[in-house]
mmCIF file of C-alpha atoms in Angstrom:
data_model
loop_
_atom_site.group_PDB
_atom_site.id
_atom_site.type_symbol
_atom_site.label_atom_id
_atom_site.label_comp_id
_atom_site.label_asym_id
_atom_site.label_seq_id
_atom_site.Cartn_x
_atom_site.Cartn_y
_atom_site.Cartn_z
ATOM 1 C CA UNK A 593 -2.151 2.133 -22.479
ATOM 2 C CA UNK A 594 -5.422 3.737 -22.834
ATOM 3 C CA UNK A 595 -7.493 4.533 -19.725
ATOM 4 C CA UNK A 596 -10.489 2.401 -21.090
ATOM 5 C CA UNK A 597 -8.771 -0.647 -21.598
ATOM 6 C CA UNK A 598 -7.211 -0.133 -18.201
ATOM 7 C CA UNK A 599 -10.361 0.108 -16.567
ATOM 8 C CA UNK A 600 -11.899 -2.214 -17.879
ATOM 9 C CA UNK A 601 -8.875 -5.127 -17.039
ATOM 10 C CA UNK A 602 -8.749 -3.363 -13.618
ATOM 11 C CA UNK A 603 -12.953 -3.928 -12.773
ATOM 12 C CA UNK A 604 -12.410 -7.468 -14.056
ATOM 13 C CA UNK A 605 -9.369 -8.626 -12.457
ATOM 14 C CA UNK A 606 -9.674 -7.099 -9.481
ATOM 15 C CA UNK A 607 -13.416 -8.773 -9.257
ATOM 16 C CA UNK A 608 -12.311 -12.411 -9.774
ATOM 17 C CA UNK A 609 -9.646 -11.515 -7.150
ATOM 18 C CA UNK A 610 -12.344 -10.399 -4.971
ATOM 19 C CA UNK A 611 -14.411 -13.222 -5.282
ATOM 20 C CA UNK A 612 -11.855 -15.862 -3.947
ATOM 21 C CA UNK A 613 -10.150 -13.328 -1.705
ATOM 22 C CA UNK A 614 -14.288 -13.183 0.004
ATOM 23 C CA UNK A 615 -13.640 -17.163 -0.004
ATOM 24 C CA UNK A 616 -10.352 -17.270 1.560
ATOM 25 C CA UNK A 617 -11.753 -14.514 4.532
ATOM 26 C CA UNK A 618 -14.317 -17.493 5.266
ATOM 27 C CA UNK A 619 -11.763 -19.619 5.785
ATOM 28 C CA UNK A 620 -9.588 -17.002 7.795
ATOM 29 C CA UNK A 621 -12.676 -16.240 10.594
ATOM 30 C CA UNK A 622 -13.199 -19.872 11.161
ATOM 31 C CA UNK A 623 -9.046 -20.707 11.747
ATOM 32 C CA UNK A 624 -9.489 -17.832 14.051
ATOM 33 C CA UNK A 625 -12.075 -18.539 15.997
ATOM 34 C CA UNK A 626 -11.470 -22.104 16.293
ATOM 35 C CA UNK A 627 -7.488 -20.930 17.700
ATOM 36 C CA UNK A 628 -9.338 -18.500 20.424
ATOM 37 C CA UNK A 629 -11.955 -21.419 21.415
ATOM 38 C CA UNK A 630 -9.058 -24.092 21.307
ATOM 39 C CA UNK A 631 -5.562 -22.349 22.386
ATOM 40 C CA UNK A 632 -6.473 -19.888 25.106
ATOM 41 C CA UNK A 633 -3.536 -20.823 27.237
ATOM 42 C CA UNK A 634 -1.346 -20.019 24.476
ATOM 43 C CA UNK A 635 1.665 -17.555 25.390
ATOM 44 C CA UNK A 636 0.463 -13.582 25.806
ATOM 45 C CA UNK A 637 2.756 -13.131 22.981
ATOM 46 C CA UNK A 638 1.554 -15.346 20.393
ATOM 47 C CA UNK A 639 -2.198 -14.447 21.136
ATOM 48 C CA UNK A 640 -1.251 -11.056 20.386
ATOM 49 C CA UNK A 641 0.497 -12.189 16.853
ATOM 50 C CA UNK A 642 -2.747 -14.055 16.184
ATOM 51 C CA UNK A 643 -4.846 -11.212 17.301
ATOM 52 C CA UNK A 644 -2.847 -8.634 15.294
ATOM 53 C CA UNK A 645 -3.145 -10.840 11.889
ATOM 54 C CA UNK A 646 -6.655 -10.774 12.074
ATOM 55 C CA UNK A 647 -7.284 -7.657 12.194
ATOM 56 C CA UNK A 648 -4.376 -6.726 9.517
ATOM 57 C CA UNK A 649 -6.855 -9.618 7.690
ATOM 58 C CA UNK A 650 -10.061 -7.478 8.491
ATOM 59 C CA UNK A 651 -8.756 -4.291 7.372
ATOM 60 C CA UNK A 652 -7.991 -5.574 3.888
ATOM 61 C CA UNK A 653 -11.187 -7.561 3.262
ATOM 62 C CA UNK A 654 -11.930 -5.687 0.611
ATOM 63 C CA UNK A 655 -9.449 -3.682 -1.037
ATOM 64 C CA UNK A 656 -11.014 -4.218 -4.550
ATOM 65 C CA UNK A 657 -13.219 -1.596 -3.753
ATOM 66 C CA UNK A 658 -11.188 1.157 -3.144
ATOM 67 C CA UNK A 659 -10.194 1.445 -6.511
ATOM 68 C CA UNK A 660 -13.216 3.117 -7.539
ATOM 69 C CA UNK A 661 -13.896 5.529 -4.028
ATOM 70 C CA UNK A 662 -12.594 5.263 -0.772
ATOM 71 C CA UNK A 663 -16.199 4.605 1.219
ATOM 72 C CA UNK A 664 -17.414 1.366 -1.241
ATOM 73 C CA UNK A 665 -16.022 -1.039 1.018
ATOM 74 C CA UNK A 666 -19.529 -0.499 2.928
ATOM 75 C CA UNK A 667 -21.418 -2.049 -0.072
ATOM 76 C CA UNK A 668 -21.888 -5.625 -0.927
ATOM 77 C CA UNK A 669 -18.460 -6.238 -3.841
ATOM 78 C CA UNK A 670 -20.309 -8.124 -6.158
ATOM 79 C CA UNK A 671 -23.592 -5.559 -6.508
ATOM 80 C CA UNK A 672 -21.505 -2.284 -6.834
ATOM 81 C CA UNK A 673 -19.640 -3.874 -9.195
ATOM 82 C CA UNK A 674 -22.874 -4.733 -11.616
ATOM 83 C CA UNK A 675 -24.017 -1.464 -10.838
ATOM 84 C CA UNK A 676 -20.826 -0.214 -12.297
ATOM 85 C CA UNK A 677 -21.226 -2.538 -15.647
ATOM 86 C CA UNK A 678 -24.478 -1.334 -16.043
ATOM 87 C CA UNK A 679 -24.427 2.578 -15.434
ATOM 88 C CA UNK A 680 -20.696 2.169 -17.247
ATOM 89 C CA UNK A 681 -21.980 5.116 -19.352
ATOM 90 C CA UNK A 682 -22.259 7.906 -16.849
ATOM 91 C CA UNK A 683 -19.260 7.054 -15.003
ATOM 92 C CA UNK A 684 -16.149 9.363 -15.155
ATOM 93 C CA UNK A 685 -13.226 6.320 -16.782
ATOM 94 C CA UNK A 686 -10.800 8.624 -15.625
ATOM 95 C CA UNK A 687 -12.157 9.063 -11.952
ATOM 96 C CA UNK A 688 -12.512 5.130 -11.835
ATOM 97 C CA UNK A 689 -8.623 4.415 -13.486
ATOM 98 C CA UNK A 690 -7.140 6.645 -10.631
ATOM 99 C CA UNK A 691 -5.535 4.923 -7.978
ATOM 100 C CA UNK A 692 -6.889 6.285 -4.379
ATOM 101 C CA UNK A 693 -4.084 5.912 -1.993
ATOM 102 C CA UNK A 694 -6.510 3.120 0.046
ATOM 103 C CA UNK A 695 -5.457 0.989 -2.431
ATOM 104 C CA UNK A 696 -1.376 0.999 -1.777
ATOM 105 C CA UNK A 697 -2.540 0.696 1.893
ATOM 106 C CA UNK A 698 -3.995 -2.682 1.033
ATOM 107 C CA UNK A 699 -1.298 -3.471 -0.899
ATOM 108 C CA UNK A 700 0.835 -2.346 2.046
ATOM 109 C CA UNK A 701 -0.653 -4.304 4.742
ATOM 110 C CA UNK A 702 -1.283 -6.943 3.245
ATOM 111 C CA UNK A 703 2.733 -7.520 2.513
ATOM 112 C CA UNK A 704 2.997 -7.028 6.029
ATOM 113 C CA UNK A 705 1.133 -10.160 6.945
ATOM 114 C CA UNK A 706 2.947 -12.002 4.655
ATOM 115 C CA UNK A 707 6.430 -11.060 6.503
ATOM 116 C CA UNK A 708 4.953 -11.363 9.968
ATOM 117 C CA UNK A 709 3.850 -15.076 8.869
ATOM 118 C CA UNK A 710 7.366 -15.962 7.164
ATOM 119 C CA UNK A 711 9.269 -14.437 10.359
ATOM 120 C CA UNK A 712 7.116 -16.574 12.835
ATOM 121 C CA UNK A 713 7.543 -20.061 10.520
ATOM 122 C CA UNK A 714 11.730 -18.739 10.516
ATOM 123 C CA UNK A 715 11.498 -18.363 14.277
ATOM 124 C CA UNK A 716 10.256 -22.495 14.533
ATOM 125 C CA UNK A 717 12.640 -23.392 12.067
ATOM 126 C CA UNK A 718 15.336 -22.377 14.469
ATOM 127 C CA UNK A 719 13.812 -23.700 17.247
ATOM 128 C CA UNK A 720 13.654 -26.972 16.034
ATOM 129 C CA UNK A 721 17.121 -27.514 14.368
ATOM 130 C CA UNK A 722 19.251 -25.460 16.274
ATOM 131 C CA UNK A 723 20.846 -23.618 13.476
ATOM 132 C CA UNK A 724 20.853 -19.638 13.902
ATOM 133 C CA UNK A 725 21.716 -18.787 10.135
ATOM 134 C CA UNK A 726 19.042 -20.134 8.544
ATOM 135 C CA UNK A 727 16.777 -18.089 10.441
ATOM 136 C CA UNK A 728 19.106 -14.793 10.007
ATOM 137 C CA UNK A 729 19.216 -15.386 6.389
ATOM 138 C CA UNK A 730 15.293 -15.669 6.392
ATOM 139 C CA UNK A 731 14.305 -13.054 8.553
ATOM 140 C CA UNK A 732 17.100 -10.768 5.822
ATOM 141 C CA UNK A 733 15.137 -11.605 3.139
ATOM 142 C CA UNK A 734 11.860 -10.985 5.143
ATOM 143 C CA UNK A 735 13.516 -7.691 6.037
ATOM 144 C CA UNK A 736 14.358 -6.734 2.513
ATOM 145 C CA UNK A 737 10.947 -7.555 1.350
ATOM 146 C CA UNK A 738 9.644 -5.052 4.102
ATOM 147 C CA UNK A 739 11.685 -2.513 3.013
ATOM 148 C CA UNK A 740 10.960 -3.219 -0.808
ATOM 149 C CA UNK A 741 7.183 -2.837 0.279
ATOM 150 C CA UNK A 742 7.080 0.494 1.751
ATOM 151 C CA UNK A 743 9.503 2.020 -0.681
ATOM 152 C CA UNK A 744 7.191 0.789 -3.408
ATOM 153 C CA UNK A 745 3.816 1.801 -1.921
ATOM 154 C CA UNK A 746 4.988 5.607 -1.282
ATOM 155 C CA UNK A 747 6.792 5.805 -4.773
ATOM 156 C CA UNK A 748 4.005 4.031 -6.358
ATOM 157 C CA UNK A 749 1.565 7.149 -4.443
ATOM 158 C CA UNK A 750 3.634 9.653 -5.911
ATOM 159 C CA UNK A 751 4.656 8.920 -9.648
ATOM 160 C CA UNK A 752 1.615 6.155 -10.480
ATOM 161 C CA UNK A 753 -1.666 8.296 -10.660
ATOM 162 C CA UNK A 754 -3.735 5.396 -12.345
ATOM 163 C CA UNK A 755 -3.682 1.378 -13.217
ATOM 164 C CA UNK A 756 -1.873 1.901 -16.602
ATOM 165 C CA UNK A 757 1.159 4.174 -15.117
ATOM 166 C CA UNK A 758 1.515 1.566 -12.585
ATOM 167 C CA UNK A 759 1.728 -1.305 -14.658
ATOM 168 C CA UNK A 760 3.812 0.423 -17.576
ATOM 169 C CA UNK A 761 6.581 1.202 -14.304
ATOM 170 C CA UNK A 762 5.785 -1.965 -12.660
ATOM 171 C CA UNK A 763 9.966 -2.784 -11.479
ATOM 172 C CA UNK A 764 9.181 -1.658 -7.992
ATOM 173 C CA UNK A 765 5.921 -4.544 -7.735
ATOM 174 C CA UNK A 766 8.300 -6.906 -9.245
ATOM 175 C CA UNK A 767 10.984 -6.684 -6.533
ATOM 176 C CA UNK A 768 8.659 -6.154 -4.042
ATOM 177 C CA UNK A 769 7.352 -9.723 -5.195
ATOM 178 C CA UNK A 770 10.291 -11.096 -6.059
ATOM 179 C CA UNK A 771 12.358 -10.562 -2.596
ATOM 180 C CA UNK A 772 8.982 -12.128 -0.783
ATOM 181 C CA UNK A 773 9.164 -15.194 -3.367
ATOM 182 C CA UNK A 774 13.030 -15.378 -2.462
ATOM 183 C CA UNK A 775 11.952 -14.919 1.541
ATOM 184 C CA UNK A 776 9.156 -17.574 1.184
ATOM 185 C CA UNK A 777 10.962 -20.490 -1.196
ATOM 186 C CA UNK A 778 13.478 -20.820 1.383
ATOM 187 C CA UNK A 779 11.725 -21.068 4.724
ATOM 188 C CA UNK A 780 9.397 -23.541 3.194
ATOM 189 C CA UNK A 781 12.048 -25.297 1.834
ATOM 190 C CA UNK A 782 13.925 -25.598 5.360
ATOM 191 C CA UNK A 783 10.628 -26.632 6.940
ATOM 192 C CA UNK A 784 9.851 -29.028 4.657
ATOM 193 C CA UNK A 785 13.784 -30.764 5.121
ATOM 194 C CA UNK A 786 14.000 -30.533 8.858
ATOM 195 C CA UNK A 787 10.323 -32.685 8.970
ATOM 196 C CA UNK A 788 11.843 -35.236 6.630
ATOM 197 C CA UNK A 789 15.589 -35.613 8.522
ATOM 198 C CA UNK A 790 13.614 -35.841 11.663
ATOM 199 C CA UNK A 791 11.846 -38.584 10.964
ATOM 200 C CA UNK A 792 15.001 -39.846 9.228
ATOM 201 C CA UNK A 793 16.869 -39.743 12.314
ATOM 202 C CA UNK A 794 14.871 -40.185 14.801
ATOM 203 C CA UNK A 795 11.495 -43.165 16.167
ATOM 204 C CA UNK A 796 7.979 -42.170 15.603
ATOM 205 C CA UNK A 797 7.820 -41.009 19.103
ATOM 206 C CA UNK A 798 10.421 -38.932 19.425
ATOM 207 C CA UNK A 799 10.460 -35.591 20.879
ATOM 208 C CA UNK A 800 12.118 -33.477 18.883
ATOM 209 C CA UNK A 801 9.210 -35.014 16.077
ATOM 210 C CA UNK A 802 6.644 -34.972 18.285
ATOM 211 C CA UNK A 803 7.709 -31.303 19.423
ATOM 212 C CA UNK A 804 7.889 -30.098 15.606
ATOM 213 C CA UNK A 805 4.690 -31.417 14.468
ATOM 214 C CA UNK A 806 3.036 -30.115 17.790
ATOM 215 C CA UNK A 807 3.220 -26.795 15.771
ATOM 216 C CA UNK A 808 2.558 -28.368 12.762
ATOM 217 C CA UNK A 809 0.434 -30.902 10.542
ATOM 218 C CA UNK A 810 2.995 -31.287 7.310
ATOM 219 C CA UNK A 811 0.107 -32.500 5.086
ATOM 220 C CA UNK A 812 -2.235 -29.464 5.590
ATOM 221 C CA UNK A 813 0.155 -27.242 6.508
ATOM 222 C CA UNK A 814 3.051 -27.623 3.424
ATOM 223 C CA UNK A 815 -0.438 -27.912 1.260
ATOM 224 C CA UNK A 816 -0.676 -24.010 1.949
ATOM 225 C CA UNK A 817 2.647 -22.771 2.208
ATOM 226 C CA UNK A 818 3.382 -24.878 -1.144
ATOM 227 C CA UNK A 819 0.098 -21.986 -2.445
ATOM 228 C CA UNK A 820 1.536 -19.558 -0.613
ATOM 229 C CA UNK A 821 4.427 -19.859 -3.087
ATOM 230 C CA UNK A 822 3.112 -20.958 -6.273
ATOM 231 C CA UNK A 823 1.497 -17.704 -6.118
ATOM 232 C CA UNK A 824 3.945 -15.134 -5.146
ATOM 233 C CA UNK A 825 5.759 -17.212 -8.422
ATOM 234 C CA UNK A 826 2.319 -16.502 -10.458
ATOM 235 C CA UNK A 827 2.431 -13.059 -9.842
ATOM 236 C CA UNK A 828 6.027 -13.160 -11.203
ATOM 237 C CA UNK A 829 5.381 -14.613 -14.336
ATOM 238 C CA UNK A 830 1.921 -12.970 -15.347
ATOM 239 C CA UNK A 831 3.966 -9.307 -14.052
ATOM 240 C CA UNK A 832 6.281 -10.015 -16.810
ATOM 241 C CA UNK A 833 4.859 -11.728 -19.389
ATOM 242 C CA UNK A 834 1.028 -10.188 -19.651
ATOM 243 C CA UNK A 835 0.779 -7.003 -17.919
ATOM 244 C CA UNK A 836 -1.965 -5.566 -19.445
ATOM 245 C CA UNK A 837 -4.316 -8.429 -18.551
ATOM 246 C CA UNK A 838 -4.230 -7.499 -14.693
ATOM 247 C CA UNK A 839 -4.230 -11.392 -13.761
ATOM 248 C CA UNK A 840 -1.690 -10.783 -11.199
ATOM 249 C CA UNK A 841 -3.798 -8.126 -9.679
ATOM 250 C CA UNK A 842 -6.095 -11.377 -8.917
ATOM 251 C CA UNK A 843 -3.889 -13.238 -7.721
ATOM 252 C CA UNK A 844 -2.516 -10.411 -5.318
ATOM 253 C CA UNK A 845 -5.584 -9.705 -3.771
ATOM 254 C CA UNK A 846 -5.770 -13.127 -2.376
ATOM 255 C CA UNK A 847 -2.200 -13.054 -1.067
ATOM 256 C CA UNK A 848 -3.391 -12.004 2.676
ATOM 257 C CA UNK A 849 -5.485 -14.645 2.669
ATOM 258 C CA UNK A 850 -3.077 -17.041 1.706
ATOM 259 C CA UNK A 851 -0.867 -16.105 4.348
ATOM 260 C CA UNK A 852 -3.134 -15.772 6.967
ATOM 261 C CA UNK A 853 -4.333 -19.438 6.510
ATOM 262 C CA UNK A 854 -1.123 -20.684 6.094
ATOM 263 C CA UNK A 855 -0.230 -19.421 9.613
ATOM 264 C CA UNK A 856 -3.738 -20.467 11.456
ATOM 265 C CA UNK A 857 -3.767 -23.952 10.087
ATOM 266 C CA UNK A 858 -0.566 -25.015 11.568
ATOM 267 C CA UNK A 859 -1.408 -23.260 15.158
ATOM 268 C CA UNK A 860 -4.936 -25.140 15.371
ATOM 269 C CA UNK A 861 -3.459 -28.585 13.702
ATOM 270 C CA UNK A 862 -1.748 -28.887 17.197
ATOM 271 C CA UNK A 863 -5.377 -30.058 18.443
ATOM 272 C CA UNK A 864 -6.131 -32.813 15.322
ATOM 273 C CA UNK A 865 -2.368 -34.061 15.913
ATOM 274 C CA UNK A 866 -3.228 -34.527 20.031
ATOM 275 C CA UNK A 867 -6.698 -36.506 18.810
ATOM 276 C CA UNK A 868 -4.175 -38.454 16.655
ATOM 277 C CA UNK A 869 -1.729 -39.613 19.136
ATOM 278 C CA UNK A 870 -4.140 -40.290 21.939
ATOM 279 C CA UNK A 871 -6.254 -42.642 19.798
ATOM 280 C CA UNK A 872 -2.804 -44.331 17.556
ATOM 281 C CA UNK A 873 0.352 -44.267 19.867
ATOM 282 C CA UNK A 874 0.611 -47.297 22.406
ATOM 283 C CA UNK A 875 0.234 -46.149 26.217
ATOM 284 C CA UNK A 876 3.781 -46.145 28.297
ATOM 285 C CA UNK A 877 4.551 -48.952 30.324
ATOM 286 C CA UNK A 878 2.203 -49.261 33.580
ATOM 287 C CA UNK A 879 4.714 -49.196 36.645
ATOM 288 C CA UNK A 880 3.030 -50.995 39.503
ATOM 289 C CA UNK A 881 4.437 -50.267 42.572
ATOM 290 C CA UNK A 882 6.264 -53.180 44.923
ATOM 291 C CA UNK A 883 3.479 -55.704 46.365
ATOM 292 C CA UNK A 884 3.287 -55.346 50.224
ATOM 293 C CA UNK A 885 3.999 -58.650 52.503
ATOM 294 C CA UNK A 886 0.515 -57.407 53.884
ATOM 295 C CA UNK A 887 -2.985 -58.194 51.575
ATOM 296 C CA UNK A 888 -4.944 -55.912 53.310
ATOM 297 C CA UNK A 889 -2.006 -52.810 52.106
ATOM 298 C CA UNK A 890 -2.582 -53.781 48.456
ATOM 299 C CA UNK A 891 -5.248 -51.234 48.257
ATOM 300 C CA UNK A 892 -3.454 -48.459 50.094
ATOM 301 C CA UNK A 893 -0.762 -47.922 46.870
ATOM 302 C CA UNK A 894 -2.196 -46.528 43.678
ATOM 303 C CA UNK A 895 -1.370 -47.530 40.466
ATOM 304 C CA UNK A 896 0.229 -45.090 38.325
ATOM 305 C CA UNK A 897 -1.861 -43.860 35.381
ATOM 306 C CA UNK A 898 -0.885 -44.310 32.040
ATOM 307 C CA UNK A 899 0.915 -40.820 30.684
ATOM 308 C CA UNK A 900 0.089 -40.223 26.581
ATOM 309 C CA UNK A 901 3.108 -38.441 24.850
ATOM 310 C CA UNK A 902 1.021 -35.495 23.989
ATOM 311 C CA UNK A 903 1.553 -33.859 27.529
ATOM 312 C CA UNK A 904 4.326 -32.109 27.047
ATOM 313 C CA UNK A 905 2.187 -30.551 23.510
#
């Protein structure tokens, strides 16, 4: 593969994946702040997970840049990269086809959000139905993908100088993908099932439903993991079937994103799905308590207030 040709798929894949990656982040600082302003009596724990995902987010903002020098990431994406388009002449193409090792640590971190997002949606699948092995055979696959990640980035550091080398040995990014596709499928899958047999088996205000979609809003919520998905599967089939393009470079910018949406949208859904109840589901029966022989006593008992079903949310 020639090195012009590779730089010039690289600038414009890795732009269009920039461009809806800078969407996504919009998306990702207002699911954030609206979980701090919202959820502050959250667990310690899960504040921390929340806390750590954002900044994993922050850190790969803009990983586009880096494959051109190490410090661009300070100037505006879209500028630099007309800048580059138009002085194209006096640039080095071999200085701007090498990989700088920024770039496998965006491609590094941002696999790790993915598994930190499938472990946590693993962890409420087995909270919910009770059934260890599905989350042990999820949090394996998540495992294997982790593993798969970092053995890819360093190898990918040490024999893949530039964009052509890397696609032309691409087998390591296609298992790396492949295992998080495989990790992903299934704990959407499960999620998706144990919503539907719960409401099978059980009234509309049931607890175990009620509990579930406490942590969860299945319309918005399977919307993004369904993306989530669909595009680890993208990146599968444009991998194999037109490398030289870069289009799955695009698409695997965005992936943090993706996750990181996925994840914040079914914390802060828990607040829309209180609104919900509280304005839909009938009140519980008003006990009154057992009328006095005297009048003048009525006054002395309160009445009981009426209890929604969101308090235990």
């Amino acid at each position: 593969m020639s090195t012009d040709r590779s730089m010039y798929s690289t600038l414009g894949a890795s732009e269009i994946g920039a461009l809806l990656s800078m969407g996504l982040s919009g998306i990702v600082v207002a699911q954030v702040y609206t979980y701090a302003r919202r959820f502050s009596n959250d667990p310690v724990w899960l504040r921390i997970f929340v806390c750590a995902i954002s900044c994993v987010h922050r850190y790969t903002a803009l990983p586009p840049l880096s494959l051109f020098d190490e410090n661009t990431h300070r100037i505006c994406e879209l500028a630099y990269t007309i800048l580059l388009m138009i002085a194209m002449h006096a640039i080095s193409v071999t200085a701007a086809a090498r990989i700088p090792a920024s770039v496998y640590m965006c491609m590094l971190v941002g696999s790790i959000t993915g598994i930190l997002t499938q472990v946590f949606f693993a962890r409420r699948i087995w909270i919910l139905s009770g059934k260890p092995y599905i989350t042990f055979a999820c949090w394996v696959l998540a495992a294997f993908r982790l593993v798969s990640s970092v053995v890819s980035a360093v190898s990918s550091f040490r024999t893949a100088p530039n964009w052509g080398d890397y696609v032309v040995s691409g087998t390591r990014t296609f298992v790396t993908v492949l295992s998080g596709a495989f990790a992903g499928h299934p704990t959407d899958g499960c999620r998706d099932r144990q919503t539907h047999s719960v409401d099978r088996s059980n009234g509309s205000h049931d607890k175990a439903r009620l509990r579930w979609q406490s942590y969860t809003l299945p319309h918005a919520h399977e919307t993004y993991t369904t993306v989530n998905s669909s595009a680890s599967m993208a990146i599968l089939i444009l991998l194999v079937t037109a490398p030289d393009n870069y289009a799955w470079l695009a698409v695997l910018i965005c992936f943090p994103r993706l996750f990181s949406i996925s994840l914040l949208t079914s914390l802060n859904a828990r607040a829309a799905f209180r609104e919900d109840l509280e304005s839909t589901l009938p009140m519980e029966s008003i006990r009154f308590p057992q009328v006095p022989a005297a009048p003048s006593d009525i006054m002395c008992h309160a009445v009981e207030e009426p209890r929604y079903p969101t308090e235990a949310l």
